[in-house]
Amino acid sequence: MDKKIKVLHYIPGFKFGGIESRMIDVYKRIDKNKFQFDFLITTSIENPLVDEIKSIGGNVYLISPFKMKCIIEHVRDISKILKHQKYDIVHCHSSSTGFILLMAAKKNNVNGRILHARTSSFKGSSMIPLRKIMQKLSVNYANEYLAVSEIAGNWFFKKKDFKVIPNSIQLENFVFDINDRQFIRSKYKIENELVLGHVGRSTYAKNHQFIFEIFTEVLKQIPDAKLMLVGIEQDDERIIRYANKYKTLRNVIFCGFQSNVNQYYSAMDAFVFPSFYEGLPGTLIEAQTSGLKCFVSDAITKEVALTDIIEYISLDKTASNWAEKIVNNIYKNRRSYKSEIEEKGYSLNKTIEYFDKIYSDIVYSR
């Protein structure tokens, strides 16, 4: 092999989300004699994840965000990087704004232009018509199509052929651990209280208002229960409004973004996930690995039900119905579901094999 295959990943909102975690996990373990991963971000270079990428040999480029007031700078920054770095592949993880990267990549003769579908709707956006236009442009400028699930791929790519890449995790990191449970519960001064958990950003898709409605009903039966929100900061005004509206603030634990989220699953007793839509949420794979009973909306693809501890509930059901299901169906005896999930092809090693083949085929077969 003459040189490394250079891959530029575009992940605009670079925090502690699922995409970032998955791709860093992949880069840690993929053959670095064969591949070089770099990352384009639009948020901040002051980020522990950025330091982690650099520590394993990757480069991180901060570019101007995709906003009307700085769109010219956004295009200029991307073009400059592509012109000077000579990438073999760009891997776009954005559902719409990545069309500029893909367009610039085509102009700069980048042979591999991957578009990765990670969601199945634009609902909740204030600019759906514009997003649909950008989505179409992204599809047109890409020449390789990946998706986290069938539902995401069918929605995003319409009639284009695509490959489903399992949204895998480092499974052994998420196995239930009694020491982790005691550590996290001690950190937040939780004793024997029931902890209802959720992991996710403050976005429309996650349906946080309904989470608070469900939690209100849980409190009617278990007054000292706690709601642990990982990924939500204490100063999130929208979520604070919900907590105040439903008079639950004193029972809510705002954990913010955590790099050790695996430990938090062990601290929880039940996982609530009433999303309006998802691609294939890695959080549910993580929670299942930990043996955490999951109560999820029927809007989420059945592809994520890798074990028998996921229970689908219709969003047409009331918060009281959800609360009753949760209170009456909590698993007291936790165990690891690592082997069951690994058998379904959701091990990180399997995902790395997929990416190795896809990248190699693009570079050496075209």
Short mmCIF file of N, CA, C and O in Angstrom, two decimals, residues 144-224:
data_model
loop_
_atom_site.label_atom_id
_atom_site.label_comp_id
_atom_site.label_asym_id
_atom_site.label_seq_id
_atom_site.Cartn_x
_atom_site.Cartn_y
_atom_site.Cartn_z
N GLU A 144 -21.78 7.81 -2.61
CA GLU A 144 -21.83 6.62 -1.78
C GLU A 144 -22.80 6.92 -0.64
O GLU A 144 -22.73 7.98 -0.01
N TYR A 145 -23.72 5.97 -0.37
CA TYR A 145 -24.81 6.26 0.55
C TYR A 145 -24.86 5.23 1.68
O TYR A 145 -24.98 4.02 1.42
N LEU A 146 -24.77 5.73 2.92
CA LEU A 146 -24.81 4.88 4.10
C LEU A 146 -25.97 5.33 5.00
O LEU A 146 -26.38 6.49 4.96
N ALA A 147 -26.46 4.42 5.83
CA ALA A 147 -27.54 4.76 6.76
C ALA A 147 -27.39 3.95 8.03
O ALA A 147 -26.86 2.83 8.02
N VAL A 148 -27.89 4.50 9.14
CA VAL A 148 -27.83 3.78 10.41
C VAL A 148 -28.95 2.75 10.52
O VAL A 148 -28.90 1.87 11.38
N SER A 149 -29.96 2.87 9.66
CA SER A 149 -31.09 1.94 9.70
C SER A 149 -31.81 1.96 8.36
O SER A 149 -31.62 2.88 7.54
N GLU A 150 -32.64 0.97 8.13
CA GLU A 150 -33.45 0.93 6.91
C GLU A 150 -34.39 2.13 6.84
O GLU A 150 -34.58 2.73 5.79
N ILE A 151 -35.00 2.46 7.99
CA ILE A 151 -35.97 3.56 8.00
C ILE A 151 -35.30 4.89 7.67
O ILE A 151 -35.86 5.72 6.95
N ALA A 152 -34.07 5.10 8.17
CA ALA A 152 -33.34 6.33 7.86
C ALA A 152 -32.93 6.37 6.39
O ALA A 152 -33.08 7.40 5.71
N GLY A 153 -32.43 5.25 5.88
CA GLY A 153 -31.99 5.21 4.48
C GLY A 153 -33.13 5.39 3.51
O GLY A 153 -33.02 6.14 2.52
N ASN A 154 -34.25 4.73 3.76
CA ASN A 154 -35.41 4.84 2.86
C ASN A 154 -35.96 6.25 2.85
O ASN A 154 -36.38 6.77 1.80
N TRP A 155 -35.99 6.88 4.03
CA TRP A 155 -36.51 8.25 4.09
C TRP A 155 -35.56 9.23 3.41
O TRP A 155 -35.99 10.09 2.65
N PHE A 156 -34.26 9.08 3.67
CA PHE A 156 -33.31 10.08 3.20
C PHE A 156 -32.97 9.95 1.72
O PHE A 156 -32.92 10.93 1.00
N PHE A 157 -32.76 8.72 1.27
CA PHE A 157 -32.23 8.52 -0.07
C PHE A 157 -33.28 8.18 -1.12
O PHE A 157 -32.96 8.09 -2.31
N LYS A 158 -34.51 7.96 -0.67
CA LYS A 158 -35.59 7.64 -1.60
C LYS A 158 -35.23 6.42 -2.44
O LYS A 158 -35.16 5.33 -1.93
N LYS A 159 -34.94 6.59 -3.73
CA LYS A 159 -34.71 5.46 -4.63
C LYS A 159 -33.23 5.08 -4.79
O LYS A 159 -32.90 4.18 -5.55
N LYS A 160 -32.35 5.77 -4.09
CA LYS A 160 -30.92 5.45 -4.19
C LYS A 160 -30.61 4.17 -3.40
O LYS A 160 -31.21 3.90 -2.36
N ASP A 161 -29.66 3.40 -3.90
CA ASP A 161 -29.19 2.24 -3.15
C ASP A 161 -28.30 2.71 -2.00
O ASP A 161 -27.48 3.62 -2.17
N PHE A 162 -28.44 2.09 -0.85
CA PHE A 162 -27.62 2.47 0.30
C PHE A 162 -27.27 1.23 1.11
O PHE A 162 -27.90 0.18 0.97
N LYS A 163 -26.23 1.37 1.93
CA LYS A 163 -25.81 0.29 2.82
C LYS A 163 -26.14 0.68 4.26
O LYS A 163 -25.91 1.84 4.66
N VAL A 164 -26.65 -0.24 5.03
CA VAL A 164 -26.90 -0.01 6.45
C VAL A 164 -25.66 -0.42 7.23
O VAL A 164 -25.19 -1.55 7.12
N ILE A 165 -25.12 0.52 8.01
CA ILE A 165 -23.96 0.25 8.85
C ILE A 165 -24.44 0.25 10.30
O ILE A 165 -24.94 1.26 10.79
N PRO A 166 -24.34 -0.87 11.00
CA PRO A 166 -24.81 -0.93 12.39
C PRO A 166 -24.21 0.18 13.25
O PRO A 166 -23.01 0.46 13.17
N ASN A 167 -25.06 0.81 14.04
CA ASN A 167 -24.64 1.90 14.92
C ASN A 167 -24.02 1.29 16.18
O ASN A 167 -24.60 1.32 17.26
N SER A 168 -22.83 0.74 16.01
CA SER A 168 -22.25 -0.10 17.04
C SER A 168 -21.51 0.68 18.12
O SER A 168 -21.14 1.84 17.93
N ILE A 169 -21.28 0.01 19.25
CA ILE A 169 -20.58 0.61 20.37
C ILE A 169 -19.51 -0.36 20.87
O ILE A 169 -19.49 -1.52 20.49
N GLN A 170 -18.63 0.15 21.73
CA GLN A 170 -17.67 -0.71 22.40
C GLN A 170 -18.41 -1.40 23.54
O GLN A 170 -18.50 -0.89 24.65
N LEU A 171 -18.98 -2.56 23.25
CA LEU A 171 -19.97 -3.18 24.11
C LEU A 171 -19.49 -3.39 25.55
O LEU A 171 -20.25 -3.16 26.50
N GLU A 172 -18.24 -3.82 25.72
CA GLU A 172 -17.77 -4.13 27.07
C GLU A 172 -17.79 -2.91 27.99
O GLU A 172 -17.87 -3.04 29.21
N ASN A 173 -17.75 -1.70 27.40
CA ASN A 173 -17.78 -0.49 28.23
C ASN A 173 -19.14 -0.24 28.86
O ASN A 173 -19.25 0.57 29.80
N PHE A 174 -20.19 -0.88 28.32
CA PHE A 174 -21.55 -0.56 28.76
C PHE A 174 -22.21 -1.68 29.55
O PHE A 174 -23.39 -1.62 29.86
N VAL A 175 -21.44 -2.69 29.89
CA VAL A 175 -21.96 -3.77 30.72
C VAL A 175 -22.27 -3.23 32.12
O VAL A 175 -21.52 -2.42 32.67
N PHE A 176 -23.40 -3.67 32.69
CA PHE A 176 -23.80 -3.20 34.02
C PHE A 176 -22.69 -3.46 35.03
O PHE A 176 -22.11 -4.54 35.08
N ASP A 177 -22.42 -2.44 35.85
CA ASP A 177 -21.36 -2.54 36.85
C ASP A 177 -21.88 -1.96 38.17
O ASP A 177 -22.22 -0.77 38.23
N ILE A 178 -21.92 -2.77 39.20
CA ILE A 178 -22.45 -2.33 40.49
C ILE A 178 -21.61 -1.21 41.09
O ILE A 178 -22.13 -0.30 41.76
N ASN A 179 -20.31 -1.22 40.82
CA ASN A 179 -19.44 -0.16 41.33
C ASN A 179 -19.74 1.18 40.65
O ASN A 179 -19.73 2.23 41.30
N ASP A 180 -20.00 1.13 39.34
CA ASP A 180 -20.40 2.34 38.62
C ASP A 180 -21.72 2.87 39.18
O ASP A 180 -21.91 4.08 39.33
N ARG A 181 -22.63 1.95 39.44
CA ARG A 181 -23.93 2.35 39.99
C ARG A 181 -23.76 3.09 41.32
O ARG A 181 -24.32 4.17 41.52
N GLN A 182 -22.97 2.52 42.19
CA GLN A 182 -22.76 3.13 43.50
C GLN A 182 -22.03 4.47 43.38
O GLN A 182 -22.34 5.43 44.10
N PHE A 183 -21.06 4.53 42.46
CA PHE A 183 -20.29 5.76 42.27
C PHE A 183 -21.18 6.92 41.81
O PHE A 183 -21.14 8.02 42.38
N ILE A 184 -21.97 6.68 40.75
CA ILE A 184 -22.82 7.75 40.21
C ILE A 184 -23.93 8.13 41.19
O ILE A 184 -24.20 9.32 41.41
N ARG A 185 -24.55 7.15 41.80
CA ARG A 185 -25.63 7.46 42.74
C ARG A 185 -25.10 8.21 43.96
O ARG A 185 -25.75 9.11 44.49
N SER A 186 -23.89 7.88 44.39
CA SER A 186 -23.28 8.62 45.49
C SER A 186 -22.95 10.05 45.07
O SER A 186 -23.13 11.00 45.85
N LYS A 187 -22.48 10.21 43.84
CA LYS A 187 -22.13 11.54 43.32
C LYS A 187 -23.32 12.48 43.38
O LYS A 187 -23.17 13.68 43.69
N TYR A 188 -24.52 11.97 43.08
CA TYR A 188 -25.72 12.81 43.05
C TYR A 188 -26.59 12.61 44.30
O TYR A 188 -27.75 13.03 44.31
N LYS A 189 -26.00 11.99 45.33
CA LYS A 189 -26.69 11.80 46.61
C LYS A 189 -28.03 11.06 46.45
O LYS A 189 -29.05 11.43 47.02
N ILE A 190 -27.98 9.99 45.65
CA ILE A 190 -29.15 9.13 45.45
C ILE A 190 -28.95 7.88 46.31
O ILE A 190 -27.88 7.25 46.25
N GLU A 191 -29.93 7.53 47.07
CA GLU A 191 -29.83 6.33 47.91
C GLU A 191 -30.62 5.19 47.27
O GLU A 191 -30.16 4.57 46.33
N ASN A 192 -31.83 4.94 47.74
CA ASN A 192 -32.61 3.83 47.20
C ASN A 192 -33.74 4.28 46.28
O ASN A 192 -34.59 3.48 45.91
N GLU A 193 -33.72 5.55 45.91
CA GLU A 193 -34.80 6.08 45.08
C GLU A 193 -34.79 5.46 43.67
O GLU A 193 -33.74 5.11 43.14
N LEU A 194 -35.97 5.35 43.11
CA LEU A 194 -36.10 4.93 41.71
C LEU A 194 -35.55 6.02 40.81
O LEU A 194 -35.89 7.20 40.98
N VAL A 195 -34.70 5.64 39.86
CA VAL A 195 -34.14 6.62 38.92
C VAL A 195 -34.61 6.29 37.51
O VAL A 195 -34.28 5.24 36.95
N LEU A 196 -35.39 7.21 36.97
CA LEU A 196 -35.83 7.13 35.57
C LEU A 196 -34.83 7.92 34.75
O LEU A 196 -34.55 9.08 35.07
N GLY A 197 -34.23 7.30 33.73
CA GLY A 197 -33.15 7.96 33.00
C GLY A 197 -33.46 8.26 31.55
O GLY A 197 -34.32 7.62 30.93
N HIS A 198 -32.76 9.27 31.03
CA HIS A 198 -32.82 9.60 29.60
C HIS A 198 -31.46 10.18 29.20
O HIS A 198 -30.85 10.94 29.96
N VAL A 199 -31.00 9.80 28.02
CA VAL A 199 -29.75 10.33 27.48
C VAL A 199 -30.07 10.95 26.12
O VAL A 199 -30.55 10.26 25.22
N GLY A 200 -29.80 12.23 25.97
CA GLY A 200 -30.09 12.88 24.69
C GLY A 200 -29.99 14.39 24.79
O GLY A 200 -30.11 14.97 25.87
N ARG A 201 -29.76 14.99 23.65
CA ARG A 201 -29.66 16.45 23.58
C ARG A 201 -31.04 17.09 23.69
O ARG A 201 -32.06 16.45 23.54
N SER A 202 -31.01 18.40 23.89
CA SER A 202 -32.25 19.17 23.99
C SER A 202 -32.74 19.52 22.60
O SER A 202 -32.53 20.62 22.08
N THR A 203 -33.41 18.56 21.95
CA THR A 203 -33.93 18.77 20.60
C THR A 203 -35.40 18.34 20.54
O THR A 203 -35.86 17.56 21.38
N TYR A 204 -36.08 18.84 19.54
CA TYR A 204 -37.51 18.52 19.36
C TYR A 204 -37.74 17.02 19.30
O TYR A 204 -38.67 16.49 19.91
N ALA A 205 -36.89 16.32 18.54
CA ALA A 205 -37.11 14.89 18.29
C ALA A 205 -37.20 14.07 19.57
O ALA A 205 -37.94 13.08 19.63
N LYS A 206 -36.49 14.49 20.62
CA LYS A 206 -36.42 13.70 21.86
C LYS A 206 -37.70 13.78 22.68
O LYS A 206 -37.89 12.99 23.61
N ASN A 207 -38.57 14.76 22.39
CA ASN A 207 -39.89 14.81 23.03
C ASN A 207 -39.79 14.97 24.55
O ASN A 207 -40.44 14.26 25.32
N HIS A 208 -38.98 15.93 24.99
CA HIS A 208 -38.74 16.10 26.42
C HIS A 208 -39.99 16.50 27.20
O HIS A 208 -40.14 16.12 28.37
N GLN A 209 -40.87 17.25 26.57
CA GLN A 209 -42.08 17.63 27.31
C GLN A 209 -42.86 16.40 27.75
O GLN A 209 -43.34 16.32 28.89
N PHE A 210 -42.96 15.41 26.88
CA PHE A 210 -43.68 14.20 27.23
C PHE A 210 -42.94 13.40 28.31
O PHE A 210 -43.56 12.75 29.15
N ILE A 211 -41.60 13.48 28.28
CA ILE A 211 -40.83 12.83 29.34
C ILE A 211 -41.26 13.39 30.70
O ILE A 211 -41.45 12.64 31.67
N PHE A 212 -41.43 14.72 30.77
CA PHE A 212 -41.84 15.32 32.03
C PHE A 212 -43.28 14.97 32.38
O PHE A 212 -43.61 14.79 33.57
N GLU A 213 -44.13 14.83 31.39
CA GLU A 213 -45.50 14.41 31.66
C GLU A 213 -45.51 12.99 32.24
O GLU A 213 -46.23 12.69 33.21
N ILE A 214 -44.71 12.11 31.66
CA ILE A 214 -44.59 10.74 32.17
C ILE A 214 -44.04 10.74 33.59
O ILE A 214 -44.58 10.06 34.49
N PHE A 215 -43.01 11.53 33.80
CA PHE A 215 -42.37 11.57 35.12
C PHE A 215 -43.34 12.09 36.19
O PHE A 215 -43.35 11.61 37.32
N THR A 216 -44.16 13.05 35.82
CA THR A 216 -45.17 13.57 36.75
C THR A 216 -46.09 12.45 37.22
O THR A 216 -46.44 12.36 38.40
N GLU A 217 -46.47 11.58 36.29
CA GLU A 217 -47.35 10.45 36.64
C GLU A 217 -46.61 9.42 37.48
O GLU A 217 -47.20 8.80 38.38
N VAL A 218 -45.33 9.22 37.20
CA VAL A 218 -44.53 8.30 38.02
C VAL A 218 -44.47 8.81 39.46
O VAL A 218 -44.60 8.04 40.42
N LEU A 219 -44.31 10.12 39.63
CA LEU A 219 -44.21 10.71 40.96
C LEU A 219 -45.49 10.52 41.78
O LEU A 219 -45.43 10.49 43.02
N LYS A 220 -46.61 10.41 41.10
CA LYS A 220 -47.86 10.18 41.83
C LYS A 220 -47.85 8.83 42.54
O LYS A 220 -48.49 8.65 43.57
N GLN A 221 -47.09 7.88 41.98
CA GLN A 221 -47.00 6.56 42.58
C GLN A 221 -45.75 6.40 43.44
O GLN A 221 -45.75 5.68 44.44
N ILE A 222 -44.65 7.08 43.02
CA ILE A 222 -43.38 6.97 43.74
C ILE A 222 -42.86 8.39 43.96
O ILE A 222 -42.07 8.91 43.16
N PRO A 223 -43.28 9.06 45.02
CA PRO A 223 -43.00 10.49 45.22
C PRO A 223 -41.52 10.87 45.29
O PRO A 223 -41.17 12.02 45.02
N ASP A 224 -40.65 9.93 45.67
CA ASP A 224 -39.24 10.28 45.80
C ASP A 224 -38.41 9.87 44.57
O ASP A 224 -37.18 9.91 44.60
#
